[in-house]
């Protein structure tokens, strides 16, 4: 079975930095698109940014210049480097991946369980 697990969340002060990781396990043949989403209490889950297998990235305006997404295809792992964090960045951050399962021989959308990021001034 394919699984995604986020890590690296925690409590930081405003202006600080944090690095999140999204590790994948299971019968993975290939991962195409990956993305980071976040969800604050009482709000909908919002896209933060995405990255293609080739490394092309896109970001929402509210994180441009502060966040950076990268991936290591050999490890099937994605990262989110967050700098200049603001209190409004507080949310649960989720990893998403489009995966070809080598055993089921089918494509699927997978989500991690999320990791909490709390930013306080």
XYZ file of C-alpha atoms in Angstrom:
121
model
C 0.000 0.000 0.000
C 1.111 3.522 -0.750
C 1.473 5.853 2.191
C 2.580 9.448 2.649
C 3.912 10.708 5.959
C 4.693 14.330 6.787
C 7.203 15.360 9.410
C 9.011 18.443 10.630
C 6.107 20.432 11.993
C 6.330 22.220 15.282
C 6.160 25.492 17.151
C 8.186 28.466 15.944
C 8.270 32.194 16.521
C 7.285 34.696 13.862
C 10.135 35.255 11.456
C 11.515 31.807 12.047
C 12.024 28.909 9.671
C 10.861 25.339 9.428
C 11.504 22.480 7.025
C 8.812 19.907 6.358
C 9.341 16.526 4.752
C 6.944 14.189 2.972
C 8.159 10.614 2.855
C 6.453 7.993 0.701
C 6.404 4.218 1.080
C 4.789 1.260 -0.614
C 4.569 -0.206 -4.091
C 5.423 2.966 -5.959
C 6.309 2.805 -9.614
C 6.467 6.532 -10.184
C 5.248 9.780 -8.667
C 4.292 12.583 -10.976
C 2.860 15.717 -9.362
C 3.308 16.467 -5.696
C 1.954 19.355 -3.689
C 1.701 20.931 -0.285
C -1.631 22.023 1.129
C -2.546 23.581 4.435
C -5.681 23.912 6.496
C -6.284 26.286 9.371
C -9.008 25.600 11.961
C -12.460 26.315 10.584
C -11.179 26.927 7.074
C -10.935 24.950 3.861
C -7.813 23.184 2.760
C -5.774 25.502 0.542
C -3.049 24.795 -1.960
C 0.358 26.121 -0.951
C 2.310 25.036 -4.006
C 3.099 22.128 -6.243
C 6.074 20.552 -7.945
C 6.270 18.353 -11.021
C 8.512 15.336 -11.362
C 10.893 17.492 -13.367
C 11.127 20.029 -10.566
C 8.972 22.813 -11.938
C 7.222 24.658 -9.115
C 4.236 26.913 -8.660
C 3.300 28.839 -5.538
C 0.335 30.728 -4.230
C 0.947 34.443 -3.878
C 0.809 34.427 -0.106
C 3.943 32.271 0.156
C 5.980 33.465 -2.823
C 9.445 34.528 -1.801
C 9.137 32.811 1.571
C 8.481 29.134 0.861
C 10.361 26.754 -1.390
C 9.339 23.279 -2.560
C 11.832 20.652 -3.654
C 11.898 16.895 -4.180
C 14.282 13.990 -4.330
C 12.994 11.495 -6.871
C 15.511 8.840 -5.827
C 13.987 8.909 -2.349
C 10.455 9.759 -3.462
C 10.491 12.524 -0.901
C 9.257 16.100 -1.078
C 10.264 19.034 1.085
C 8.847 22.388 2.039
C 11.287 25.024 3.272
C 9.431 27.768 5.088
C 11.111 31.058 5.947
C 9.932 34.340 7.422
C 7.008 32.555 8.990
C 3.966 34.540 10.034
C 1.219 33.738 12.552
C -1.209 33.359 9.650
C 0.888 30.448 8.391
C -0.368 28.432 11.337
C -2.135 25.364 9.984
C -1.946 21.649 9.459
C 0.216 21.025 6.427
C -0.612 18.109 4.137
C 1.364 16.301 1.490
C -0.276 15.227 -1.774
C 1.068 12.942 -4.480
C -0.161 11.442 -7.729
C 1.189 7.894 -7.680
C 1.333 4.920 -10.021
C 1.036 1.843 -7.832
C 3.264 -0.883 -9.264
C 1.218 -3.708 -7.739
C -2.268 -2.459 -8.489
C -1.063 -1.050 -11.800
C -3.240 1.972 -11.356
C -2.952 5.669 -10.657
C -4.196 7.218 -7.468
C -4.278 10.408 -5.426
C -2.688 10.077 -2.008
C -2.630 12.296 1.054
C -0.610 12.318 4.217
C -2.097 12.685 7.678
C -0.726 16.173 8.114
C 1.736 17.867 10.422
C 0.949 20.820 12.652
C 2.790 24.097 12.165
C 2.222 26.780 14.767
C 3.707 30.256 14.430
C 3.504 32.674 17.328
C 4.647 36.269 17.648
